[in-house]
Tab-separated table of C-alpha atoms and ligand atoms in Angstrom:
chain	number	residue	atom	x	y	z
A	605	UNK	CA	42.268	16.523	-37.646
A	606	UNK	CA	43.306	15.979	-34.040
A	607	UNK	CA	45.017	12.385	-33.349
A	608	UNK	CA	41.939	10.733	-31.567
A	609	UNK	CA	42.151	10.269	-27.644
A	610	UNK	CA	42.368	6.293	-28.189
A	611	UNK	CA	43.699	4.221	-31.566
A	612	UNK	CA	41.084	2.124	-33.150
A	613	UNK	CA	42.994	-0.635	-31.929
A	614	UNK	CA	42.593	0.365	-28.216
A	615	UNK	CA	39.024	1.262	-29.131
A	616	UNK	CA	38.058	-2.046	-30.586
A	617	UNK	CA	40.067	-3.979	-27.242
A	618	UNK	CA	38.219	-1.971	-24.234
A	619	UNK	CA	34.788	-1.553	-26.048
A	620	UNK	CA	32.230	-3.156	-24.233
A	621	UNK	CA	28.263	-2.671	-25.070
A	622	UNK	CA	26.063	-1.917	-22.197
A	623	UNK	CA	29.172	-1.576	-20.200
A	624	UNK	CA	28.948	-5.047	-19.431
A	625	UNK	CA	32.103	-6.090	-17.361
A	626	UNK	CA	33.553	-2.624	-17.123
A	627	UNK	CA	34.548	-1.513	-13.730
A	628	UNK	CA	33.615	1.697	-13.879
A	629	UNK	CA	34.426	3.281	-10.302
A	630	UNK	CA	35.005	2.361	-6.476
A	631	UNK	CA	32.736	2.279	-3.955
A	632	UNK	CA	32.537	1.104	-0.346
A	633	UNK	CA	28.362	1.315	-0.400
A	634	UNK	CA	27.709	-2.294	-1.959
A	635	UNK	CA	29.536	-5.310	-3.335
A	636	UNK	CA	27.531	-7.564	-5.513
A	637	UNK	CA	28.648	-11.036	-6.397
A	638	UNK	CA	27.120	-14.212	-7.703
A	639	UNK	CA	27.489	-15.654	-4.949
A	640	UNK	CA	26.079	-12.965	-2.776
A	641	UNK	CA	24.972	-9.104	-2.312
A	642	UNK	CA	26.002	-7.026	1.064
A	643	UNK	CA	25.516	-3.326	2.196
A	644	UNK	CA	27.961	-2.131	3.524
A	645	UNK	CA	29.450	-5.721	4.670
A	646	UNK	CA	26.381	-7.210	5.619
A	647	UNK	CA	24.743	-9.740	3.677
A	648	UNK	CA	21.259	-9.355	2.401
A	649	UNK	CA	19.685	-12.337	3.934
A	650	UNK	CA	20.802	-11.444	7.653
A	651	UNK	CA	19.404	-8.021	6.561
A	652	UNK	CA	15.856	-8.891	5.759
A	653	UNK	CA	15.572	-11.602	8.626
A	654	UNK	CA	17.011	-8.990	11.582
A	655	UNK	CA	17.383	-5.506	10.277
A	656	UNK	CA	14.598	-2.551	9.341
A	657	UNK	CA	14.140	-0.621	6.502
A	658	UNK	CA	15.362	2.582	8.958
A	659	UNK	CA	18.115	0.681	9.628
A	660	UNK	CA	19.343	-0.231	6.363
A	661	UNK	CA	18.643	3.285	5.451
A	662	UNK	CA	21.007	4.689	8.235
A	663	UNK	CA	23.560	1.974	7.654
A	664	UNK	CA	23.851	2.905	4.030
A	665	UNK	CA	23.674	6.665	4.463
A	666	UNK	CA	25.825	7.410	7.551
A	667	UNK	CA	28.102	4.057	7.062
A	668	UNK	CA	27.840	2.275	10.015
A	669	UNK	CA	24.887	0.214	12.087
A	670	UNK	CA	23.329	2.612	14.151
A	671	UNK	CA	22.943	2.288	18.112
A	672	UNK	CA	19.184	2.479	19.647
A	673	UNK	CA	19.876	5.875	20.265
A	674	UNK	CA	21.245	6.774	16.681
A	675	UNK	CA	18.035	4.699	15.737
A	676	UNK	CA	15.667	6.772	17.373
A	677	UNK	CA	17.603	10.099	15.906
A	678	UNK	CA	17.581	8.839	12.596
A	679	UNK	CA	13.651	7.813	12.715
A	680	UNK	CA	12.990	11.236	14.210
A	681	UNK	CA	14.749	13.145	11.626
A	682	UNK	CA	12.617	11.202	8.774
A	683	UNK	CA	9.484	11.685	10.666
A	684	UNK	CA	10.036	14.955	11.544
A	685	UNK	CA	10.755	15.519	7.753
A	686	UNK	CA	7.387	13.784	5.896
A	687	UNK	CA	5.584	16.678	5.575
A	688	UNK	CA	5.159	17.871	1.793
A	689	UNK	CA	5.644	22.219	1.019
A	690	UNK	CA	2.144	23.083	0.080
A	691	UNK	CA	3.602	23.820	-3.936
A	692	UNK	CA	4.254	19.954	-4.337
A	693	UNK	CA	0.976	19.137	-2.730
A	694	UNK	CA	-0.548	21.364	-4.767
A	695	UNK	CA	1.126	20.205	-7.918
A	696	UNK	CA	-0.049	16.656	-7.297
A	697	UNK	CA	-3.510	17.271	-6.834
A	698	UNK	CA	-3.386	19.772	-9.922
A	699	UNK	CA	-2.166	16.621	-11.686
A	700	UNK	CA	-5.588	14.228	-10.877
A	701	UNK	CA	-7.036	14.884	-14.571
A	702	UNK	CA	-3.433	13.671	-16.225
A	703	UNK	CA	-3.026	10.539	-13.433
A	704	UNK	CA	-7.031	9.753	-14.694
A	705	UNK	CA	-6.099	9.876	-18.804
A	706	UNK	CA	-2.929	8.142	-18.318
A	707	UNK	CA	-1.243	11.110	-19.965
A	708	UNK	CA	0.489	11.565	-16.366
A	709	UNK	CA	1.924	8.341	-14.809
A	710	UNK	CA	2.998	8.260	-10.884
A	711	UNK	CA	7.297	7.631	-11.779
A	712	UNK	CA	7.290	10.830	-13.715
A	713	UNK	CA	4.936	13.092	-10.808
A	714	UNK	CA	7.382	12.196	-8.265
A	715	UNK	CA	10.287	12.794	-10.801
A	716	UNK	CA	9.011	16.358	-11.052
A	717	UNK	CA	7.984	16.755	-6.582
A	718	UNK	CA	11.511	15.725	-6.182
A	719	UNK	CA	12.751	18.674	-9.324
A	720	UNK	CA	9.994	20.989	-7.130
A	721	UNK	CA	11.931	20.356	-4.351
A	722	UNK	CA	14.898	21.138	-5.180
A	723	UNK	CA	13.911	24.657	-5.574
A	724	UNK	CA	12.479	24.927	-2.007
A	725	UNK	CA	15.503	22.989	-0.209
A	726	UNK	CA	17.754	25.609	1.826
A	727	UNK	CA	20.639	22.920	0.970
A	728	UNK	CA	19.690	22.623	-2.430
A	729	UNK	CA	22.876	24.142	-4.637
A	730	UNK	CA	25.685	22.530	-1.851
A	731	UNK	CA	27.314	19.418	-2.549
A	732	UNK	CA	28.938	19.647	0.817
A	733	UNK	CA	28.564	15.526	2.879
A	734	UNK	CA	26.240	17.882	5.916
A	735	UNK	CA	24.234	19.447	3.811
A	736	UNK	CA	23.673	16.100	1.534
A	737	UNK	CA	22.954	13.836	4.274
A	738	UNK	CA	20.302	16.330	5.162
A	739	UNK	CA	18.970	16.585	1.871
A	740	UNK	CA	19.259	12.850	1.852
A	741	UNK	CA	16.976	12.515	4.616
A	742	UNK	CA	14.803	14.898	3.621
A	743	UNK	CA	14.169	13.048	0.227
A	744	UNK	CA	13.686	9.932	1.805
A	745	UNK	CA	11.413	10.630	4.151
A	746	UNK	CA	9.275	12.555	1.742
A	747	UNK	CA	9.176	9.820	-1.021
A	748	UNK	CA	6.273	7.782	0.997
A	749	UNK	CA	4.490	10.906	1.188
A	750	UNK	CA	4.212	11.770	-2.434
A	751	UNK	CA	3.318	8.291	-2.913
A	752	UNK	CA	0.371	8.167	-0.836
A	753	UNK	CA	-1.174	11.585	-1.891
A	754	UNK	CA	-0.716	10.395	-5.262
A	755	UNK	CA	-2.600	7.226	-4.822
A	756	UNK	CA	-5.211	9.554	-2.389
A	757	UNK	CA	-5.811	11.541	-5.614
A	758	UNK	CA	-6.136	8.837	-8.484
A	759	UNK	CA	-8.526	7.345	-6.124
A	760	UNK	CA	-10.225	10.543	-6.032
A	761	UNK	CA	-10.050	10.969	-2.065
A	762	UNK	CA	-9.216	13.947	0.372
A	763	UNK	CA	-5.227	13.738	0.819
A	764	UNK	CA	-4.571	11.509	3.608
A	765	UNK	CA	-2.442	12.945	6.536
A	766	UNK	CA	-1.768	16.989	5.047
A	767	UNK	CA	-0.195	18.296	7.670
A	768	UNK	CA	1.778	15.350	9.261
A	769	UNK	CA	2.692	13.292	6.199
A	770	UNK	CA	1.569	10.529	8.398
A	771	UNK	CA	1.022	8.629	11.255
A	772	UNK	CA	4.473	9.389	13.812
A	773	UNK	CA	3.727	5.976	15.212
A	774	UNK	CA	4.473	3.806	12.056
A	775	UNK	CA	7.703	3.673	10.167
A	776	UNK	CA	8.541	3.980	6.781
A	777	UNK	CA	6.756	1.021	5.567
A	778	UNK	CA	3.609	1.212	7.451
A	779	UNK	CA	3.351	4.664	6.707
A	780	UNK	CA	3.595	4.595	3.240
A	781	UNK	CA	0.384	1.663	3.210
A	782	UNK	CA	-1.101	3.756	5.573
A	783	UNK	CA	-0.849	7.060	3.499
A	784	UNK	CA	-1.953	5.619	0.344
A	785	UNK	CA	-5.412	3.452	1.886
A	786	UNK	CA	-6.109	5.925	5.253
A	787	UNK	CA	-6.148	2.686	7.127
A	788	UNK	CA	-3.037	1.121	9.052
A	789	UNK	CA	-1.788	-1.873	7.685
A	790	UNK	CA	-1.572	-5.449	9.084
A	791	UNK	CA	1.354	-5.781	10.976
A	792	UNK	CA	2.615	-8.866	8.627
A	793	UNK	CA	1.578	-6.332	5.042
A	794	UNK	CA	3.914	-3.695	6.639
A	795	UNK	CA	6.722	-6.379	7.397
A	796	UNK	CA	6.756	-7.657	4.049
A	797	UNK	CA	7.033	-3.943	2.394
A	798	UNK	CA	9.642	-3.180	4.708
A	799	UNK	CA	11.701	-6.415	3.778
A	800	UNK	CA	11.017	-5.481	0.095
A	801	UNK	CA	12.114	-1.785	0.429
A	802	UNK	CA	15.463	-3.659	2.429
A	803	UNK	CA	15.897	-6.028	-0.600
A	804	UNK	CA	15.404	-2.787	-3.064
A	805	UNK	CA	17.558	-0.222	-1.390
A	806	UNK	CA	20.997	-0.820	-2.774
A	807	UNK	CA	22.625	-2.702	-5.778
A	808	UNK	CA	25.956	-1.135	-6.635
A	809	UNK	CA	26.461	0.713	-10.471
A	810	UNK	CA	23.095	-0.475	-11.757
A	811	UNK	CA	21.506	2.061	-14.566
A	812	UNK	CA	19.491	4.478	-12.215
A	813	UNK	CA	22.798	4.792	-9.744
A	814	UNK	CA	25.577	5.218	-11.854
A	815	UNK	CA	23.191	7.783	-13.779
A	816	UNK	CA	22.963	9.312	-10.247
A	817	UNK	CA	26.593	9.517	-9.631
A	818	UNK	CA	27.306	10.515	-13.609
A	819	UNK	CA	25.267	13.609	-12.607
A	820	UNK	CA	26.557	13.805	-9.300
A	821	UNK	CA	30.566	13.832	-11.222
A	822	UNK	CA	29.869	17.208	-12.948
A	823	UNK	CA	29.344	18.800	-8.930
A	824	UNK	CA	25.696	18.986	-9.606
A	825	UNK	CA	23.171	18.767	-7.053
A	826	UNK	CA	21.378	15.524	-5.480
A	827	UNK	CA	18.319	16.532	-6.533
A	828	UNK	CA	19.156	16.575	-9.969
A	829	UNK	CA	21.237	13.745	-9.829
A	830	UNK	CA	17.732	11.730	-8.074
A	831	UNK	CA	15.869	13.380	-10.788
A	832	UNK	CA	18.065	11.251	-13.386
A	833	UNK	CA	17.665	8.382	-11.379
A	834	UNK	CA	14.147	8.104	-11.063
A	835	UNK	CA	14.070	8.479	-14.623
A	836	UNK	CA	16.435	5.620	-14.981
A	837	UNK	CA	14.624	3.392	-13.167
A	838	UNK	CA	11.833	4.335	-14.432
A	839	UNK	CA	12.491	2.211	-17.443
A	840	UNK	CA	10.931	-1.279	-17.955
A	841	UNK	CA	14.656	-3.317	-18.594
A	842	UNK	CA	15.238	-1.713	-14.562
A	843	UNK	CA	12.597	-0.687	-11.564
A	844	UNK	CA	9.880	-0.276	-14.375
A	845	UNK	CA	9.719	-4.377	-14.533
A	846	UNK	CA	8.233	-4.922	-11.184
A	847	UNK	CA	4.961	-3.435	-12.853
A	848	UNK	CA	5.663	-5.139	-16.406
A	849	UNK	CA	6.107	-8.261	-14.356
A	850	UNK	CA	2.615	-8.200	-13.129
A	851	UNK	CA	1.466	-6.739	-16.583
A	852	UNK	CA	3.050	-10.024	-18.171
A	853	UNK	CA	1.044	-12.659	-15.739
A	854	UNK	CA	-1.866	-10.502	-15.771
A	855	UNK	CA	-1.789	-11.038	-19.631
A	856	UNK	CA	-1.267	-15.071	-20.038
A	857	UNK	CA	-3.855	-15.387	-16.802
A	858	UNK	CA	-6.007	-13.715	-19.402
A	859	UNK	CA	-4.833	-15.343	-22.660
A	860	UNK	CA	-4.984	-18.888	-21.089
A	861	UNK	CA	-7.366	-18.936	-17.977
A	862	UNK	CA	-7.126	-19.790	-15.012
A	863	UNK	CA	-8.267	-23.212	-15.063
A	864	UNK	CA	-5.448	-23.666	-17.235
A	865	UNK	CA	-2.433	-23.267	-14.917
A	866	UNK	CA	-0.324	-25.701	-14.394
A	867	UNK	CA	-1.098	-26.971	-17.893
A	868	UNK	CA	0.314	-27.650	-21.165
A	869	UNK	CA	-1.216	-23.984	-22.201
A	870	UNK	CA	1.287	-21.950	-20.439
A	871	UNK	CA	4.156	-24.068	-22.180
A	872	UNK	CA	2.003	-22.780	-25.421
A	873	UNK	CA	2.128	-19.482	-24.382
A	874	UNK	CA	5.824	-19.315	-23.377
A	875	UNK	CA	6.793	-20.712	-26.778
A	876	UNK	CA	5.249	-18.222	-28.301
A	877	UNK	CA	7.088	-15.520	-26.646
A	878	UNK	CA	10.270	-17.531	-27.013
A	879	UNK	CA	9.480	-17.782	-30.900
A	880	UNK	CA	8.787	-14.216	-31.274
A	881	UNK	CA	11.895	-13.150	-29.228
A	882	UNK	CA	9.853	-11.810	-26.652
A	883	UNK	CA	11.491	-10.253	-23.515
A	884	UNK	CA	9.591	-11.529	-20.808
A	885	UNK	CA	9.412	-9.290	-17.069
A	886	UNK	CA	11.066	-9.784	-14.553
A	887	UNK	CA	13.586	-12.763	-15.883
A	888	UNK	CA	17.415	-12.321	-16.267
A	889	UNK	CA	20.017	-9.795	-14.874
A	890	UNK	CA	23.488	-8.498	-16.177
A	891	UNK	CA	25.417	-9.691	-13.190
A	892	UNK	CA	23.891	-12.306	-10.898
A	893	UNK	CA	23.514	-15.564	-13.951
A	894	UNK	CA	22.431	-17.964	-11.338
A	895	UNK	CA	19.914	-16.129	-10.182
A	896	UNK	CA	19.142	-12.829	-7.875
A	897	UNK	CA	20.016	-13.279	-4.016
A	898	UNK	CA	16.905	-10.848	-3.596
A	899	UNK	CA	14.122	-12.718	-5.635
A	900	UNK	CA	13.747	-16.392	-3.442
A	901	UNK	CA	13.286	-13.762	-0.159
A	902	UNK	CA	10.659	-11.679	-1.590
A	903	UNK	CA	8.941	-14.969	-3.099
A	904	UNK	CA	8.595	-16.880	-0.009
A	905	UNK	CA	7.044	-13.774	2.051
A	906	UNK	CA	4.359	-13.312	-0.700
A	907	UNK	CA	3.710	-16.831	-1.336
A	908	UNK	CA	3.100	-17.057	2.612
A	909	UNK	CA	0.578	-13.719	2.428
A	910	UNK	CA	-1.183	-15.535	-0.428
A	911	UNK	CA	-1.484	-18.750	1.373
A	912	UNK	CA	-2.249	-17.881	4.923
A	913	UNK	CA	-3.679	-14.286	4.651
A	914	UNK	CA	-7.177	-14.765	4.075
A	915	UNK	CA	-8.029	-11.287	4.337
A	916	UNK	CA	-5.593	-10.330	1.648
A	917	UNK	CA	-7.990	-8.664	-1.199
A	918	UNK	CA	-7.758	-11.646	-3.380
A	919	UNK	CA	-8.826	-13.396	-0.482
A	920	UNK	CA	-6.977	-17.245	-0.977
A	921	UNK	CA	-7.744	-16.729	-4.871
A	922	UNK	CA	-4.392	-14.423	-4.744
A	923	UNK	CA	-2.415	-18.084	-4.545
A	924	UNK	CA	-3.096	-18.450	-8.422
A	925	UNK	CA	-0.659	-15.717	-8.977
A	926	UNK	CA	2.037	-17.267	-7.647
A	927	UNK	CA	1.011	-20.860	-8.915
A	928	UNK	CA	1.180	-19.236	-12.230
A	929	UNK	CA	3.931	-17.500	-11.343
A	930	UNK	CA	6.198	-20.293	-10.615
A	931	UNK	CA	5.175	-22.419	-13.428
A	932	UNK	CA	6.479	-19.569	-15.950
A	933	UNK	CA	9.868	-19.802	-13.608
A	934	UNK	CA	10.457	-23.276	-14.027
A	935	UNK	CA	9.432	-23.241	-17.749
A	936	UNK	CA	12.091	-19.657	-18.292
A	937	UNK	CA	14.856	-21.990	-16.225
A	938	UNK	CA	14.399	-25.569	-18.680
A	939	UNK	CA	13.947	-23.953	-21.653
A	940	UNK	CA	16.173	-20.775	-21.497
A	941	UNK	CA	18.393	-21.495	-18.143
A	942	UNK	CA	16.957	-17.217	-16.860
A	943	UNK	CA	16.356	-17.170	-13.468
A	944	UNK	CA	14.058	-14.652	-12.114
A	945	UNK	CA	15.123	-11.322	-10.424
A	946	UNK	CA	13.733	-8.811	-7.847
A	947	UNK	CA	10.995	-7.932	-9.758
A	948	UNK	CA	9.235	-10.828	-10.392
A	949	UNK	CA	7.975	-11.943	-6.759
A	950	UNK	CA	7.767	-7.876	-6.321
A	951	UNK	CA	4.939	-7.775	-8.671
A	952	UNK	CA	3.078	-10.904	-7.346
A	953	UNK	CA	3.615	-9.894	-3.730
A	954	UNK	CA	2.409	-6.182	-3.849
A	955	UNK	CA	-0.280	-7.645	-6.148
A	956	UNK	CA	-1.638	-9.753	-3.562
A	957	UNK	CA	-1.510	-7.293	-0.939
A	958	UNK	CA	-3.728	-5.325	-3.413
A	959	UNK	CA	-1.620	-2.304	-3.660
A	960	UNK	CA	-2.194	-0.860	-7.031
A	961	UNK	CA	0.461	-1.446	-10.275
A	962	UNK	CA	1.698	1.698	-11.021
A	963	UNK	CA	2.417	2.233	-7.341
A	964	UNK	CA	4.998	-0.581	-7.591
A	965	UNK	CA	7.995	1.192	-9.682
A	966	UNK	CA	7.388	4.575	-6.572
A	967	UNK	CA	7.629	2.138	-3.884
A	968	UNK	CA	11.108	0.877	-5.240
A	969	UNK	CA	12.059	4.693	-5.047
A	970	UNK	CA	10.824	5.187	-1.736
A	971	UNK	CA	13.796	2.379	-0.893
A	972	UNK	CA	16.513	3.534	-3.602
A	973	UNK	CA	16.938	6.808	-2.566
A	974	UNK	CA	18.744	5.580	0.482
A	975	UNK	CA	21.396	3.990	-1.837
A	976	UNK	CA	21.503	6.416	-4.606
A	977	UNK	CA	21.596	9.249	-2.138
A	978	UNK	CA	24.729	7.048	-0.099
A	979	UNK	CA	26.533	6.851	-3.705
A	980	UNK	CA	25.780	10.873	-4.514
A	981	UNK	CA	27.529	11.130	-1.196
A	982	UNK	CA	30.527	9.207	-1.993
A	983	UNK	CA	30.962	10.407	-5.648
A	984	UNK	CA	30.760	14.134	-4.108
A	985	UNK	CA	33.231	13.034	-1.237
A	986	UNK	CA	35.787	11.702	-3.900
A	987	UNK	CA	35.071	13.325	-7.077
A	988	UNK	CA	36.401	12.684	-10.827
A	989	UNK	CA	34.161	13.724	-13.591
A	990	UNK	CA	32.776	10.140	-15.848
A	991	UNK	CA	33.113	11.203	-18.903
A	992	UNK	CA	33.852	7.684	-20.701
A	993	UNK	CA	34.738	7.170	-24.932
A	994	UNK	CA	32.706	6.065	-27.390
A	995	UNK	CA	34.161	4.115	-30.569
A	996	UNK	CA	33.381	5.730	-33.257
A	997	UNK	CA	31.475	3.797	-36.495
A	998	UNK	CA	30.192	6.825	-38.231
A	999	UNK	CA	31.465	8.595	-41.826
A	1000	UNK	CA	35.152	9.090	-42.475
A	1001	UNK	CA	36.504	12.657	-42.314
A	1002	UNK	CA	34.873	14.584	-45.472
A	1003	UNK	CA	34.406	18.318	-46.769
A	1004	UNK	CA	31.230	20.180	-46.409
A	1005	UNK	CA	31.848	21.867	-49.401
A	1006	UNK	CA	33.436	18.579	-51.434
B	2288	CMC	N1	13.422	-12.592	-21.468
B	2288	CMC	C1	13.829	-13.230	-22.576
B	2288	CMC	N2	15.126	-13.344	-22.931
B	2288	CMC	C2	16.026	-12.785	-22.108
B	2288	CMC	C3	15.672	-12.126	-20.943
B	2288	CMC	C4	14.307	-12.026	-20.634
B	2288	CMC	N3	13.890	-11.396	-19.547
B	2288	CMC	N4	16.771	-11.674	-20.316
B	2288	CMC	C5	17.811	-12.031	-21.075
B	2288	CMC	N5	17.353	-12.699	-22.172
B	2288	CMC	C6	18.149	-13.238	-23.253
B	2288	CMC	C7	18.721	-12.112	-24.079
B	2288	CMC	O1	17.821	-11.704	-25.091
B	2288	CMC	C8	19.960	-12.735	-24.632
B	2288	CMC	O2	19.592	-13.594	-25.696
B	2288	CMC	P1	20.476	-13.687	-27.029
B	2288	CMC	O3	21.823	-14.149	-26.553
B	2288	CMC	O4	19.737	-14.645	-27.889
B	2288	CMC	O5	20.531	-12.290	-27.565
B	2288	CMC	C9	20.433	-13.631	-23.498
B	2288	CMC	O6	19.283	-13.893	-22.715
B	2288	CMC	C10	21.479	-13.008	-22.618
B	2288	CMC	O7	21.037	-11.751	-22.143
B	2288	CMC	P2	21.982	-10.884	-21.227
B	2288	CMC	O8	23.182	-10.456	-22.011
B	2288	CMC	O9	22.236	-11.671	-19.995
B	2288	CMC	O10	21.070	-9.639	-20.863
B	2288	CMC	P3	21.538	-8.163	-20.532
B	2288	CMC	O11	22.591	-8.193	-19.499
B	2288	CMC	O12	21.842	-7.422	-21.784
B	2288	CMC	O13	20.173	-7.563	-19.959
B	2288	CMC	C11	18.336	-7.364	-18.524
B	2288	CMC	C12	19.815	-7.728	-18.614
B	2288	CMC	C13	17.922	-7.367	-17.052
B	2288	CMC	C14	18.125	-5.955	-19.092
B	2288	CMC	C15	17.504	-8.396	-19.309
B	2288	CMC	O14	17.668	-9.663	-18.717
B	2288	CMC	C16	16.044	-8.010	-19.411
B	2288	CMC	O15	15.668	-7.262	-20.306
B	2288	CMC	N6	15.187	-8.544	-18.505
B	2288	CMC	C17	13.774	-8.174	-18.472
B	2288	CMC	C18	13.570	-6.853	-17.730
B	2288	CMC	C19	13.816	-6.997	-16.243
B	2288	CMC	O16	13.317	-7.912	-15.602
B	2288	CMC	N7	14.571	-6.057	-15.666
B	2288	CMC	C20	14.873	-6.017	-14.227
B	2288	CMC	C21	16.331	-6.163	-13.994
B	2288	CMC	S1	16.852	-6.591	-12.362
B	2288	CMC	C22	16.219	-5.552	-11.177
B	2288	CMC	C23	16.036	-4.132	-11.539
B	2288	CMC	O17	16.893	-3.474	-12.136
B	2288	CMC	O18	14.978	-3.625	-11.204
């Protein structure tokens, strides 16, 4: 038998499960730390106070903050680009019976439009930087799209916006409201999206990423290596939990009632989870232990829609969500010291603003591409395969015929 790459001993010192504390490559996209999270240099909080989605986007693609005139190239270039080839279009509305029995669910139809096209991109097979920034915007901008004719067809109307993929007038947020309800959003709805899709657009070698750039290592294409990402997030333990988190309140609004928040019942029903080792959505993260720069942004902008937003579709009953909300935070924080992440707020937020669950997990790809696509770039730029060890626990060396 070959001598093994490694010696048990080495095995056993630099195994680590989950990866957890492995540096596992460079970048120059994203740092994350607990005391903070910056793109690029800039830190997230001057981000969602003074920057735009399209800005972000351009920052983390082409590296640098743009000028206006940059600005307006960059917005053209994704406007220009939101129209969908007829074959996807086709291929979503082909998929209205599966979306209906649940046997289809909206992460996996865009996983496959993005796979579709892949096959109709003239860049598609180069991993040249040109031709992947233009692929890069081309995903991006299409993303919102998919999204809305998706949501058009589960609600079992005419496909919003065929030939344009939109209104040229609204950006990336407001479009993507606007595509999936045919009515342009509130100018505050469209800020708080756009501040969320900020918030979600970059975080270093989390699952879906690296899994972008593991793909990306072998010289494979972006739109394979997105494919693997969306599937990644996809996942409830990553993007999947903004839904799950919503799921989860949904549930103990139902189990307890609502007269009962803010009571002695919700400690009940935590317990319970506690006791039966329950994960709970939305709580904990493998880096940030004192909690997730991101979440107290997204909070207070939902918690203000709630309260002030009469028109929301909950009308002022959408407040109980976060009421409820925040009493499960303070009991996960005194009885198991887990702060909330990302997700949590995400789900009450988008809840409020009555955009449908499933819609939640898309909506954090519309904003993710930017940052997978900016790491696809660099792993392409500077390129070593990731091809990691594993430590080996199975059966020692025996005969087949012994
Ligand atoms: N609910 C209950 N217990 C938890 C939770 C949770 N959400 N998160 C962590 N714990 C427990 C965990 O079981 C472990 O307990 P024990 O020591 O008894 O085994 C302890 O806390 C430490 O966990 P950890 O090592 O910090 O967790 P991890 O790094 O392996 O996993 C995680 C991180 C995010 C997968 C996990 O916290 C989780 O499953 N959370 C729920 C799903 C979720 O909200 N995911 C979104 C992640 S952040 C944004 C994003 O990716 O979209």
């Amino acid at each position: 038998m070959a001598a093994p790459t490694i010696s048990k001993e080495q095995a056993d010192a630099s195994f680590s499960k989950g990866l957890e504390g492995i540096v596992a490559g460079e970048t120059s996209v994203c740092s994350i730390e607990q005391g903070g999270l910056w793109y690029r240099g800039y830190e997230i909080h001057d981000l969602a106070l003074h920057a735009t989605f399209e800005e972000v986007a351009f920052v983390l693609l082409e590296g640098h903050k743009p000028s206006a005139s940059e600005l307006a190239r960059f917005k053209g270039e994704l406007v220009a680009e939101r129209p969908l080839p007829a074959p996807v279009t086709n291929f979503i509305e082909s998929m209205g019976g599966s979306l209906h029995s649940g046997r289809a669910v909206p992460m996996d139809i865009l996983r496959t439009c993005v796979s579709m096209l892949g096959h109709l991109d003239p860049d598609s097979q180069s991993v040249e930087q040109a031709a992947n920034l233009r692929k890069a915007k081309r995903l991006l901008a299409k993303i919102p799209t998919m999204i809305g004719h998706m949501q058009n067809v589960i609600d079992g109307k005419a496909i919003i916006e065929r030939e344009r993929g939109g209104d040229p007038t609204l950006d990336h947020a407001a479009n993507l409201l606007y595509l999936m309800t045919g009515s342009k959003p509130a100018k505050e709805y469209a800020r708080v999206v756009d501040v969320s899709l900020i918030l979600y657009a970059e975080h270093d070698f989390n699952a879906s990423t690296f899994t972008t750039r593991v793909i990306a290592g072998t010289l494979s294409d972006m739109h394979g290596a997105v494919c693997g990402g969306i599937a990644a997030l996809k996942g409830p333990l990553h993007g999947g939990a903004n839904e799950m988190a919503m799921e989860m309140l949904k549930e103990i609004m139902h189990d307890v009632g609502e007269a009962a928040i803010g009571t002695k019942a919700v400690n009940d029903w935590m317990q319970k989870a506690f006791d039966t080792k329950r994960k709970l959505m939305g709580f904990g993260h493998r880096v940030y232990k004192n909690g997730d720069h991101r979440a107290p942004i997204l909070h207070k902008l939902g918690r203000t829609i709630a309260t002030t937003d009469t028109k929301n579709p909950g009308g002022h009953a959408a407040i109980k969500w976060f009421d409820l909300g925040e009493q499960v935070q303070k009991i996960m924080l005194d009885k198991k010291n887990i702060h909330p992440n990302v997700d949590f707020p995400c789900g009450m937020t988008y809840f409020t603003m009555g955009i449908p669950v499933p819609q939640y997990t898309p909506i954090f790809v519309a904003s993710r591409m930017s940052g997978w696509c900016a790491h696809i770039i660099e792993q392409h730029a500077n390129n070593r395969i990731i091809r990691p060890l594993s430590r080996y626990i199975g059966e020692a060396p025996r005969q087949w015929n012994g």
